[in-house]
GROMACS .gro file of C-alpha atoms in nm:
model
  485
    1MET     CA    1  -0.459  -0.952  -1.259
    2LEU     CA    2  -0.632  -0.614  -1.291
    3LEU     CA    3  -0.666  -0.567  -0.914
    4LEU     CA    4  -0.309  -0.681  -0.850
    5THR     CA    5  -0.180  -0.437  -1.114
    6ILE     CA    6  -0.376  -0.149  -0.961
    7VAL     CA    7  -0.237  -0.226  -0.617
    8LEU     CA    8   0.126  -0.262  -0.726
    9LEU     CA    9   0.144   0.032  -0.968
   10PRO     CA   10   0.172   0.302  -0.694
   11LEU     CA   11   0.456   0.102  -0.536
   12VAL     CA   12   0.640   0.094  -0.869
   13GLY     CA   13   0.583   0.468  -0.914
   14SER     CA   14   0.713   0.544  -0.563
   15ILE     CA   15   1.030   0.342  -0.629
   16ILE     CA   16   1.092   0.530  -0.954
   17VAL     CA   17   1.036   0.864  -0.781
   18PHE     CA   18   1.273   0.762  -0.500
   19PHE     CA   19   1.566   0.704  -0.737
   20ILE     CA   20   1.524   1.025  -0.942
   21ASP     CA   21   1.741   1.320  -0.846
   22SER     CA   22   1.554   1.576  -0.633
   23SER     CA   23   1.643   1.860  -0.867
   24ARG     CA   24   1.434   1.713  -1.150
   25ILE     CA   25   1.109   1.839  -1.005
   26LEU     CA   26   0.904   1.840  -1.324
   27LEU     CA   27   0.997   1.480  -1.407
   28ILE     CA   28   0.919   1.364  -1.054
   29ARG     CA   29   0.582   1.534  -1.055
   30PHE     CA   30   0.502   1.400  -1.405
   31ILE     CA   31   0.579   1.040  -1.303
   32ALA     CA   32   0.378   1.069  -0.982
   33LEU     CA   33   0.082   1.223  -1.165
   34LEU     CA   34   0.100   0.970  -1.449
   35THR     CA   35   0.110   0.683  -1.200
   36SER     CA   36  -0.181   0.805  -0.989
   37THR     CA   37  -0.396   0.896  -1.291
   38SER     CA   38  -0.334   0.557  -1.450
   39VAL     CA   39  -0.434   0.385  -1.126
   40PHE     CA   40  -0.757   0.588  -1.112
   41LEU     CA   41  -0.851   0.507  -1.471
   42MET     CA   42  -0.777   0.138  -1.414
   43SER     CA   43  -0.989   0.140  -1.098
   44LEU     CA   44  -1.284   0.257  -1.307
   45PHE     CA   45  -1.252  -0.067  -1.504
   46LEU     CA   46  -1.303  -0.251  -1.176
   47TRP     CA   47  -1.641  -0.079  -1.153
   48ILE     CA   48  -1.724  -0.137  -1.520
   49ASN     CA   49  -1.633  -0.507  -1.506
   50PHE     CA   50  -1.784  -0.566  -1.162
   51ASP     CA   51  -2.040  -0.849  -1.167
   52LYS     CA   52  -2.359  -0.701  -1.025
   53SER     CA   53  -2.530  -1.038  -0.994
   54THR     CA   54  -2.320  -1.172  -0.707
   55THR     CA   55  -2.209  -1.059  -0.362
   56PHE     CA   56  -1.901  -1.282  -0.359
   57PHE     CA   57  -1.549  -1.138  -0.373
   58GLN     CA   58  -1.428  -1.066  -0.725
   59PHE     CA   59  -1.093  -1.009  -0.902
   60PHE     CA   60  -0.958  -1.276  -0.668
   61ASN     CA   61  -0.582  -1.328  -0.634
   62LYS     CA   62  -0.429  -1.584  -0.399
   63ILE     CA   63  -0.052  -1.622  -0.372
   64GLU     CA   64   0.108  -1.870  -0.135
   65TRP     CA   65   0.320  -1.705   0.130
   66SER     CA   66   0.397  -2.002   0.355
   67GLY     CA   67   0.211  -2.325   0.285
   68SER     CA   68   0.328  -2.495   0.604
   69LEU     CA   69   0.186  -2.212   0.817
   70ASN     CA   70  -0.126  -2.175   0.598
   71LEU     CA   71  -0.033  -1.815   0.512
   72TYR     CA   72  -0.142  -1.661   0.182
   73PHE     CA   73  -0.141  -1.321   0.016
   74ILE     CA   74  -0.509  -1.287  -0.081
   75LEU     CA   75  -0.666  -0.999  -0.272
   76GLY     CA   76  -1.031  -0.956  -0.363
   77ILE     CA   77  -1.305  -0.694  -0.354
   78ASP     CA   78  -1.678  -0.673  -0.307
   79GLY     CA   79  -1.898  -0.366  -0.341
   80LEU     CA   80  -1.784  -0.234  -0.005
   81SER     CA   81  -1.419  -0.240  -0.111
   82LEU     CA   82  -1.487  -0.120  -0.464
   83PHE     CA   83  -1.611   0.226  -0.373
   84PHE     CA   84  -1.330   0.295  -0.127
   85ILE     CA   85  -1.069   0.192  -0.382
   86ILE     CA   86  -1.221   0.433  -0.635
   87LEU     CA   87  -1.242   0.707  -0.371
   88THR     CA   88  -0.873   0.657  -0.290
   89THR     CA   89  -0.755   0.662  -0.649
   90PHE     CA   90  -0.979   0.962  -0.722
   91PHE     CA   91  -0.821   1.184  -0.455
   92ILE     CA   92  -0.453   1.093  -0.494
   93PRO     CA   93  -0.397   1.283  -0.825
   94PHE     CA   94  -0.555   1.593  -0.670
   95CYS     CA   95  -0.324   1.569  -0.369
   96ILE     CA   96  -0.033   1.565  -0.613
   97LEU     CA   97  -0.162   1.860  -0.817
   98ILE     CA   98  -0.236   2.076  -0.513
   99PHE     CA   99   0.115   2.057  -0.364
  100PHE     CA  100   0.139   2.404  -0.207
  101PRO     CA  101   0.481   2.400  -0.038
  102ARG     CA  102   0.664   2.390  -0.371
  103SER     CA  103   1.013   2.336  -0.242
  104ARG     CA  104   1.308   2.105  -0.264
  105TYR     CA  105   1.106   1.855  -0.060
  106MET     CA  106   0.860   1.785  -0.340
  107LYS     CA  107   1.024   1.450  -0.413
  108GLU     CA  108   0.973   1.332  -0.056
  109TYR     CA  109   0.612   1.455  -0.052
  110LEU     CA  110   0.521   1.274  -0.374
  111PHE     CA  111   0.702   0.961  -0.259
  112PHE     CA  112   0.495   0.953   0.061
  113ILE     CA  113   0.172   1.015  -0.132
  114LEU     CA  114   0.233   0.716  -0.362
  115VAL     CA  115   0.330   0.492  -0.069
  116ILE     CA  116   0.012   0.592   0.113
  117GLU     CA  117  -0.194   0.510  -0.197
  118PHE     CA  118  -0.026   0.168  -0.223
  119LEU     CA  119  -0.102   0.088   0.142
  120LEU     CA  120  -0.460   0.218   0.126
  121LEU     CA  121  -0.539   0.003  -0.178
  122LEU     CA  122  -0.406  -0.298   0.010
  123VAL     CA  123  -0.613  -0.216   0.319
  124PHE     CA  124  -0.933  -0.209   0.113
  125SER     CA  125  -0.857  -0.520  -0.092
  126VAL     CA  126  -0.651  -0.766   0.117
  127LEU     CA  127  -0.846  -1.064   0.254
  128ASP     CA  128  -0.587  -1.188   0.500
  129ILE     CA  129  -0.652  -1.035   0.843
  130PHE     CA  130  -0.286  -1.045   0.949
  131LEU     CA  131  -0.175  -0.864   0.632
  132PHE     CA  132  -0.465  -0.626   0.679
  133PHE     CA  133  -0.323  -0.538   1.022
  134ILE     CA  134   0.026  -0.486   0.877
  135PHE     CA  135  -0.093  -0.253   0.601
  136PHE     CA  136  -0.345  -0.084   0.833
  137GLU     CA  137  -0.063   0.012   1.067
  138SER     CA  138   0.201   0.079   0.801
  139ILE     CA  139   0.008   0.386   0.687
  140LEU     CA  140   0.110   0.548   1.017
  141ILE     CA  141   0.472   0.575   0.901
  142PRO     CA  142   0.432   0.790   0.584
  143MET     CA  143   0.155   0.997   0.747
  144PHE     CA  144   0.376   1.054   1.053
  145ALA     CA  145   0.655   1.175   0.824
  146MET     CA  146   0.420   1.390   0.615
  147ILE     CA  147   0.281   1.574   0.918
  148GLY     CA  148   0.624   1.612   1.080
  149ILE     CA  149   0.807   1.731   0.766
  150PHE     CA  150   0.543   1.925   0.572
  151GLY     CA  151   0.331   2.051   0.859
  152SER     CA  152   0.257   2.422   0.860
  153GLY     CA  153   0.260   2.500   1.233
  154SER     CA  154   0.493   2.508   1.530
  155ARG     CA  155   0.331   2.200   1.688
  156LYS     CA  156   0.375   1.967   1.390
  157ILE     CA  157   0.619   1.732   1.565
  158ARG     CA  158   0.389   1.699   1.866
  159SER     CA  159   0.090   1.642   1.637
  160SER     CA  160   0.266   1.372   1.437
  161TYR     CA  161   0.355   1.186   1.756
  162MET     CA  162  -0.002   1.216   1.884
  163PHE     CA  163  -0.135   1.075   1.559
  164PHE     CA  164   0.117   0.790   1.567
  165PHE     CA  165   0.080   0.679   1.927
  166TYR     CA  166  -0.297   0.722   1.962
  167THR     CA  167  -0.369   0.505   1.659
  168LEU     CA  168  -0.091   0.256   1.734
  169PHE     CA  169  -0.214   0.205   2.091
  170GLY     CA  170  -0.561   0.103   1.976
  171SER     CA  171  -0.423  -0.147   1.727
  172ILE     CA  172  -0.230  -0.345   1.987
  173PHE     CA  173  -0.559  -0.499   2.097
  174MET     CA  174  -0.647  -0.597   1.741
  175LEU     CA  175  -0.311  -0.771   1.699
  176ILE     CA  176  -0.373  -0.981   2.011
  177SER     CA  177  -0.717  -1.075   1.879
  178ILE     CA  178  -0.577  -1.171   1.538
  179LEU     CA  179  -0.312  -1.394   1.693
  180TYR     CA  180  -0.577  -1.566   1.905
  181ILE     CA  181  -0.790  -1.628   1.597
  182TYR     CA  182  -0.494  -1.784   1.416
  183GLN     CA  183  -0.411  -2.004   1.713
  184THR     CA  184  -0.773  -2.120   1.735
  185VAL     CA  185  -0.873  -2.155   1.369
  186GLY     CA  186  -0.533  -2.194   1.202
  187THR     CA  187  -0.584  -1.940   0.926
  188PHE     CA  188  -0.592  -1.566   0.860
  189ASP     CA  189  -0.814  -1.609   0.550
  190TYR     CA  190  -1.113  -1.376   0.584
  191THR     CA  191  -1.325  -1.581   0.340
  192VAL     CA  192  -1.291  -1.875   0.577
  193LEU     CA  193  -1.330  -1.676   0.900
  194GLU     CA  194  -1.658  -1.512   0.798
  195HIS     CA  195  -1.816  -1.860   0.813
  196ILE     CA  196  -1.666  -1.948   1.153
  197GLU     CA  197  -1.895  -1.904   1.453
  198PHE     CA  198  -1.701  -1.822   1.767
  199SER     CA  199  -1.855  -1.875   2.107
  200TYR     CA  200  -2.046  -1.586   2.262
  201GLU     CA  201  -1.784  -1.507   2.527
  202ILE     CA  202  -1.495  -1.533   2.283
  203GLN     CA  203  -1.676  -1.305   2.037
  204LYS     CA  204  -1.706  -1.036   2.302
  205LEU     CA  205  -1.334  -1.043   2.377
  206LEU     CA  206  -1.232  -1.045   2.010
  207TRP     CA  207  -1.485  -0.773   1.929
  208VAL     CA  208  -1.332  -0.542   2.191
  209GLY     CA  209  -0.985  -0.596   2.041
  210PHE     CA  210  -1.095  -0.502   1.689
  211PHE     CA  211  -1.327  -0.225   1.806
  212MET     CA  212  -1.053  -0.047   2.002
  213SER     CA  213  -0.842  -0.022   1.688
  214PHE     CA  214  -1.120   0.097   1.460
  215ILE     CA  215  -1.290   0.343   1.698
  216VAL     CA  216  -0.962   0.533   1.744
  217LYS     CA  217  -0.940   0.570   1.366
  218VAL     CA  218  -1.302   0.689   1.331
  219PRO     CA  219  -1.251   0.863   1.589
  220SER     CA  220  -1.500   0.873   1.878
  221VAL     CA  221  -1.476   1.058   2.206
  222PRO     CA  222  -1.254   1.018   2.411
  223PHE     CA  223  -1.011   0.887   2.145
  224HIS     CA  224  -1.048   1.188   1.914
  225ILE     CA  225  -0.779   1.424   2.043
  226TRP     CA  226  -0.527   1.332   1.774
  227LEU     CA  227  -0.754   1.429   1.483
  228PRO     CA  228  -0.783   1.810   1.528
  229GLU     CA  229  -0.412   1.831   1.606
  230ALA     CA  230  -0.315   1.628   1.299
  231HIS     CA  231  -0.547   1.827   1.070
  232VAL     CA  232  -0.422   2.166   1.189
  233GLU     CA  233  -0.056   2.079   1.136
  234ALA     CA  234  -0.078   1.861   0.824
  235PRO     CA  235  -0.026   2.004   0.473
  236THR     CA  236  -0.333   2.037   0.254
  237GLY     CA  237  -0.278   1.701   0.085
  238GLY     CA  238  -0.233   1.532   0.422
  239SER     CA  239  -0.552   1.685   0.561
  240VAL     CA  240  -0.746   1.576   0.253
  241LEU     CA  241  -0.617   1.219   0.283
  242LEU     CA  242  -0.696   1.211   0.655
  243ALA     CA  243  -1.052   1.337   0.619
  244SER     CA  244  -1.146   1.174   0.290
  245ILE     CA  245  -0.989   0.828   0.319
  246LEU     CA  246  -0.795   0.747   0.635
  247LEU     CA  247  -1.091   0.804   0.868
  248LYS     CA  248  -1.291   0.563   0.654
  249MET     CA  249  -1.053   0.280   0.742
  250GLY     CA  250  -1.212   0.273   1.087
  251SER     CA  251  -1.572   0.255   0.965
  252TYR     CA  252  -1.471   0.012   0.688
  253GLY     CA  253  -1.312  -0.214   0.951
  254LEU     CA  254  -1.625  -0.200   1.168
  255ILE     CA  255  -1.838  -0.331   0.880
  256ARG     CA  256  -1.585  -0.576   0.741
  257PHE     CA  257  -1.468  -0.732   1.067
  258SER     CA  258  -1.671  -0.631   1.376
  259LEU     CA  259  -2.012  -0.695   1.219
  260SER     CA  260  -1.920  -0.984   0.991
  261LEU     CA  261  -1.705  -1.190   1.227
  262PHE     CA  262  -1.864  -1.108   1.564
  263PRO     CA  263  -2.237  -1.037   1.510
  264LEU     CA  264  -2.349  -1.157   1.857
  265ALA     CA  265  -2.093  -0.938   2.031
  266SER     CA  266  -2.201  -0.643   1.816
  267PHE     CA  267  -2.552  -0.683   1.956
  268PHE     CA  268  -2.419  -0.709   2.311
  269PHE     CA  269  -2.223  -0.384   2.292
  270ILE     CA  270  -2.504  -0.174   2.141
  271PRO     CA  271  -2.552   0.037   2.460
  272LEU     CA  272  -2.180   0.122   2.468
  273ILE     CA  273  -2.178   0.215   2.101
  274PHE     CA  274  -2.491   0.431   2.126
  275PHE     CA  275  -2.345   0.613   2.428
  276LEU     CA  276  -2.016   0.686   2.246
  277VAL     CA  277  -2.202   0.794   1.932
  278SER     CA  278  -2.437   1.031   2.115
  279LEU     CA  279  -2.153   1.185   2.313
  280SER     CA  280  -1.930   1.224   2.007
  281VAL     CA  281  -2.195   1.383   1.783
  282VAL     CA  282  -2.293   1.645   2.041
  283TYR     CA  283  -1.938   1.705   2.164
  284GLY     CA  284  -1.792   1.731   1.814
  285SER     CA  285  -2.063   1.971   1.695
  286LEU     CA  286  -2.042   2.200   2.000
  287ASN     CA  287  -1.663   2.208   1.979
  288ALA     CA  288  -1.680   2.301   1.611
  289ILE     CA  289  -1.891   2.606   1.699
  290ARG     CA  290  -1.630   2.744   1.942
  291GLN     CA  291  -1.322   2.699   1.720
  292ILE     CA  292  -1.154   2.980   1.523
  293ASP     CA  293  -0.905   2.778   1.316
  294LEU     CA  294  -1.074   2.672   0.991
  295LYS     CA  295  -0.905   2.333   0.984
  296ARG     CA  296  -0.992   2.259   1.345
  297ILE     CA  297  -1.357   2.343   1.273
  298ILE     CA  298  -1.376   2.090   0.989
  299ALA     CA  299  -1.188   1.835   1.201
  300TYR     CA  300  -1.455   1.850   1.471
  301THR     CA  301  -1.731   1.829   1.211
  302SER     CA  302  -1.566   1.507   1.093
  303VAL     CA  303  -1.591   1.368   1.446
  304ALA     CA  304  -1.966   1.434   1.441
  305HIS     CA  305  -2.029   1.299   1.090
  306MET     CA  306  -1.818   0.987   1.134
  307ASN     CA  307  -2.004   0.895   1.452
  308VAL     CA  308  -2.336   0.927   1.274
  309ILE     CA  309  -2.191   0.670   1.034
  310VAL     CA  310  -2.100   0.441   1.326
  311PHE     CA  311  -2.455   0.478   1.457
  312GLY     CA  312  -2.592   0.366   1.122
  313ILE     CA  313  -2.354   0.070   1.107
  314PHE     CA  314  -2.466  -0.071   1.442
  315CYS     CA  315  -2.841  -0.039   1.395
  316PHE     CA  316  -2.841  -0.367   1.203
  317ASN     CA  317  -3.074  -0.302   0.914
  318ILE     CA  318  -3.009  -0.265   0.546
  319TYR     CA  319  -3.123   0.100   0.526
  320SER     CA  320  -2.881   0.229   0.787
  321LEU     CA  321  -2.596   0.015   0.651
  322GLU     CA  322  -2.646   0.151   0.300
  323GLY     CA  323  -2.678   0.502   0.437
  324SER     CA  324  -2.353   0.463   0.627
  325LEU     CA  325  -2.175   0.356   0.310
  326VAL     CA  326  -2.311   0.651   0.111
  327LEU     CA  327  -2.231   0.897   0.391
  328MET     CA  328  -1.875   0.761   0.411
  329LEU     CA  329  -1.831   0.837   0.043
  330GLY     CA  330  -2.014   1.170   0.068
  331HIS     CA  331  -1.822   1.285   0.372
  332GLY     CA  332  -1.499   1.195   0.194
  333VAL     CA  333  -1.585   1.416  -0.103
  334VAL     CA  334  -1.732   1.709   0.096
  335SER     CA  335  -1.461   1.723   0.364
  336GLY     CA  336  -1.194   1.684   0.096
  337GLY     CA  337  -1.342   1.980  -0.090
  338LEU     CA  338  -1.355   2.192   0.226
  339PHE     CA  339  -0.991   2.118   0.309
  340PHE     CA  340  -0.889   2.202  -0.048
  341CYS     CA  341  -1.070   2.537  -0.016
  342ILE     CA  342  -0.906   2.608   0.319
  343GLY     CA  343  -0.568   2.517   0.173
  344MET     CA  344  -0.624   2.758  -0.115
  345ILE     CA  345  -0.722   3.034   0.127
  346TYR     CA  346  -0.413   2.967   0.337
  347SER     CA  347  -0.183   2.968   0.034
  348ARG     CA  348  -0.304   3.320  -0.047
  349LEU     CA  349  -0.342   3.480   0.297
  350LYS     CA  350  -0.109   3.272   0.518
  351THR     CA  351  -0.373   3.241   0.788
  352ARG     CA  352  -0.658   3.007   0.880
  353ILE     CA  353  -0.790   3.208   1.175
  354SER     CA  354  -1.150   3.312   1.111
  355GLU     CA  355  -1.107   3.639   1.305
  356GLU     CA  356  -0.834   3.746   1.061
  357LEU     CA  357  -1.042   3.670   0.753
  358GLY     CA  358  -1.349   3.832   0.605
  359GLY     CA  359  -1.486   3.976   0.285
  360LEU     CA  360  -1.333   3.708   0.063
  361ALA     CA  361  -1.645   3.708  -0.153
  362GLN     CA  362  -1.525   4.046  -0.280
  363LEU     CA  363  -1.173   3.923  -0.355
  364THR     CA  364  -1.215   3.559  -0.461
  365PRO     CA  365  -1.580   3.514  -0.565
  366ILE     CA  366  -1.526   3.188  -0.757
  367LEU     CA  367  -1.341   3.025  -0.467
  368ILE     CA  368  -1.615   3.138  -0.227
  369PHE     CA  369  -1.880   2.994  -0.461
  370PHE     CA  370  -1.721   2.650  -0.433
  371PHE     CA  371  -1.674   2.698  -0.060
  372PHE     CA  372  -2.048   2.769  -0.035
  373ILE     CA  373  -2.141   2.452  -0.227
  374PHE     CA  374  -1.918   2.237  -0.005
  375THR     CA  375  -2.071   2.408   0.299
  376LEU     CA  376  -2.418   2.312   0.174
  377GLY     CA  377  -2.293   1.957   0.134
  378ASN     CA  378  -2.159   1.962   0.488
  379ILE     CA  379  -2.500   2.057   0.629
  380SER     CA  380  -2.665   1.784   0.418
  381MET     CA  381  -2.876   1.996   0.187
  382PRO     CA  382  -3.115   1.788  -0.033
  383GLY     CA  383  -2.950   1.698  -0.361
  384THR     CA  384  -2.606   1.657  -0.208
  385CYS     CA  385  -2.438   1.329  -0.122
  386ASN     CA  386  -2.448   1.381   0.256
  387PHE     CA  387  -2.826   1.427   0.253
  388LEU     CA  388  -2.880   1.090   0.087
  389GLY     CA  389  -2.655   0.914   0.337
  390GLU     CA  390  -2.797   1.079   0.650
  391PHE     CA  391  -3.156   1.033   0.534
  392LEU     CA  392  -3.107   0.658   0.488
  393ILE     CA  393  -2.924   0.629   0.820
  394PHE     CA  394  -3.204   0.802   1.010
  395VAL     CA  395  -3.472   0.599   0.829
  396GLY     CA  396  -3.303   0.284   0.954
  397THR     CA  397  -3.203   0.405   1.300
  398PHE     CA  398  -3.548   0.549   1.376
  399LEU     CA  399  -3.682   0.194   1.361
  400GLU     CA  400  -3.426   0.078   1.617
  401ASN     CA  401  -3.369   0.360   1.865
  402LYS     CA  402  -3.567   0.684   1.845
  403ASN     CA  403  -3.386   0.855   2.133
  404VAL     CA  404  -3.036   0.821   1.991
  405THR     CA  405  -3.171   0.910   1.647
  406PHE     CA  406  -3.305   1.234   1.791
  407ILE     CA  407  -2.970   1.317   1.952
  408CYS     CA  408  -2.780   1.246   1.630
  409ALA     CA  409  -3.034   1.445   1.429
  410LEU     CA  410  -2.948   1.741   1.651
  411GLY     CA  411  -2.605   1.719   1.490
  412ILE     CA  412  -2.766   1.829   1.162
  413ILE     CA  413  -2.900   2.144   1.329
  414LEU     CA  414  -2.568   2.212   1.498
  415SER     CA  415  -2.382   2.147   1.171
  416SER     CA  416  -2.592   2.417   1.008
  417VAL     CA  417  -2.492   2.655   1.287
  418TYR     CA  418  -2.117   2.606   1.266
  419SER     CA  419  -2.104   2.566   0.887
  420LEU     CA  420  -2.302   2.879   0.806
  421TRP     CA  421  -2.123   3.073   1.082
  422LEU     CA  422  -1.789   2.971   0.931
  423PHE     CA  423  -1.898   3.062   0.578
  424ASN     CA  424  -2.033   3.398   0.690
  425ARG     CA  425  -1.716   3.491   0.881
  426VAL     CA  426  -1.489   3.402   0.588
  427SER     CA  427  -1.696   3.534   0.298
  428PHE     CA  428  -1.879   3.848   0.408
  429GLY     CA  429  -1.824   4.155   0.619
  430ASN     CA  430  -1.521   4.378   0.609
  431ILE     CA  431  -1.209   4.262   0.432
  432GLY     CA  432  -0.957   4.123   0.683
  433ILE     CA  433  -0.750   4.414   0.812
  434LEU     CA  434  -0.434   4.206   0.867
  435PHE     CA  435  -0.380   4.108   0.508
  436LEU     CA  436  -0.487   4.453   0.387
  437LYS     CA  437  -0.203   4.602   0.591
  438SER     CA  438   0.043   4.340   0.468
  439GLY     CA  439  -0.026   4.428   0.105
  440ILE     CA  440  -0.083   4.066  -0.002
  441ARG     CA  441  -0.215   4.036  -0.357
  442VAL     CA  442  -0.518   3.805  -0.340
  443TYR     CA  443  -0.609   3.624  -0.661
  444ASP     CA  444  -0.900   3.399  -0.748
  445LEU     CA  445  -0.892   3.035  -0.856
  446ARG     CA  446  -0.640   2.929  -1.117
  447GLY     CA  447  -0.665   2.649  -1.372
  448LEU     CA  448  -0.566   2.344  -1.165
  449GLU     CA  449  -0.752   2.466  -0.858
  450LEU     CA  450  -1.068   2.524  -1.059
  451PHE     CA  451  -1.039   2.177  -1.213
  452ILE     CA  452  -1.004   2.009  -0.872
  453LEU     CA  453  -1.295   2.188  -0.709
  454LEU     CA  454  -1.519   2.146  -1.014
  455SER     CA  455  -1.452   1.773  -1.020
  456LEU     CA  456  -1.548   1.743  -0.652
  457LEU     CA  457  -1.860   1.956  -0.702
  458ILE     CA  458  -1.979   1.730  -0.985
  459LEU     CA  459  -1.921   1.422  -0.769
  460ILE     CA  460  -2.118   1.569  -0.477
  461PHE     CA  461  -2.429   1.608  -0.693
  462TYR     CA  462  -2.370   1.286  -0.885
  463ILE     CA  463  -2.383   1.081  -0.564
  464GLY     CA  464  -2.677   1.284  -0.434
  465LEU     CA  465  -2.888   1.282  -0.751
  466CYS     CA  466  -2.801   0.939  -0.895
  467PRO     CA  467  -2.833   0.716  -0.588
  468ASN     CA  468  -2.906   0.395  -0.779
  469ASP     CA  469  -2.542   0.371  -0.884
  470PHE     CA  470  -2.450   0.342  -0.515
  471LEU     CA  471  -2.758   0.173  -0.370
  472ASN     CA  472  -2.798  -0.110  -0.619
  473LEU     CA  473  -2.784  -0.396  -0.369
  474PRO     CA  474  -2.599  -0.650  -0.588
  475TYR     CA  475  -2.301  -0.416  -0.567
  476LEU     CA  476  -2.284  -0.453  -0.191
  477ASN     CA  477  -2.191  -0.749   0.025
  478LEU     CA  478  -2.460  -0.647   0.274
  479TYR     CA  479  -2.712  -0.927   0.216
  480PHE     CA  480  -2.482  -1.160   0.403
  481LEU     CA  481  -2.474  -0.918   0.696
  482SER     CA  482  -2.849  -0.863   0.697
  483GLU     CA  483  -2.906  -1.241   0.714
  484LYS     CA  484  -2.699  -1.252   1.035
  485PHE     CA  485  -2.907  -0.975   1.186
   0.00000   0.00000   0.00000
């Protein structure tokens, strides 16, 4: 019942928030924060009570939906799900605390945040592939509304439609594949399907259907256009959720479904995957160097990092798989921290254009200190979470394909270029002339902001310096995958 309670609590909180009058802002924010914090604390008990001696799904809940059609609402988690559930519940309270556009729309913002948390928890815990598809796609609706309503730019409506239609288009193919599986096998139950061996030709067709949906979410070139647009226009909380959690749905789906259900097809499509990965890492890194909008820079770095993760997933050894998992978590924390810092800069100076910034180390030294630490994490400095993940990925991938490993390793060099260039432009040099003329009073970090960034900083080094808590194999349902490979 613990997992079911964790999943349903955000839904209950969103319903309560929905029926409270919009003028009662403090009460609405208190209920949303209480709900999200309670869910996070309860998710830690999932980790504490997780049985490390088995790779089977735990905290299992199975509720009959339609017995005649063999449809069930099934919840359960393994180590792969566990960490993403904790990552989700960890970030949601921060997205509530950091609400910058403090306006009469706070109720709607908090309602969408809680709905997104509810749907994300279901995505990472549901074991029915049809329900997974429903919840996977349902997240588009609140995110579409969040970008369109709370976006900060003139292109927010266009960006919300791009986000909606790009990701929806890819998922049409997954729906067709899911319906074929049900027609053939007669069940949507993932615990049954992972033991079904489809024919080689059928695997290839089904793999393409699932892959199209997940690779758009990652995203890889040429399906990446929606991501920079969505990041630039989204509010800070929306950008954090996109970078830290929503992108991970694609890589999570690749491990959970593409590798587990269609291993032969995964081998067959290795050349295609390696081509997309190589192109995306180089393209994303080079594009990050030429951008001037801070959010757009981090968006393109996410394209590069997420495709390194995809490379590790499809090299079919335990080192690269573990590294991909750690880098997914590390990228979530680091990119979330960077977007929080950019949001704090924007809330003070009303600009994200690097050419209009400069000298912030003189005005906000504490904020720039945290920005520097997150920048080090982004370039995978030893001791940070990203270093551990990328090191394990390249250890595994070097054994499989040295050429693609070399190309992806170039992304580390390029990431140092654009990350340090960005940090230098924002932090040093002359103080930005535009906000000097405007007379804006620039202040350093305040209590809640300091708490958020300090929490993320601790987590960056905790993952990087205490790897056994994340690499202890009994946590992960990867033995089953490695046996197939």
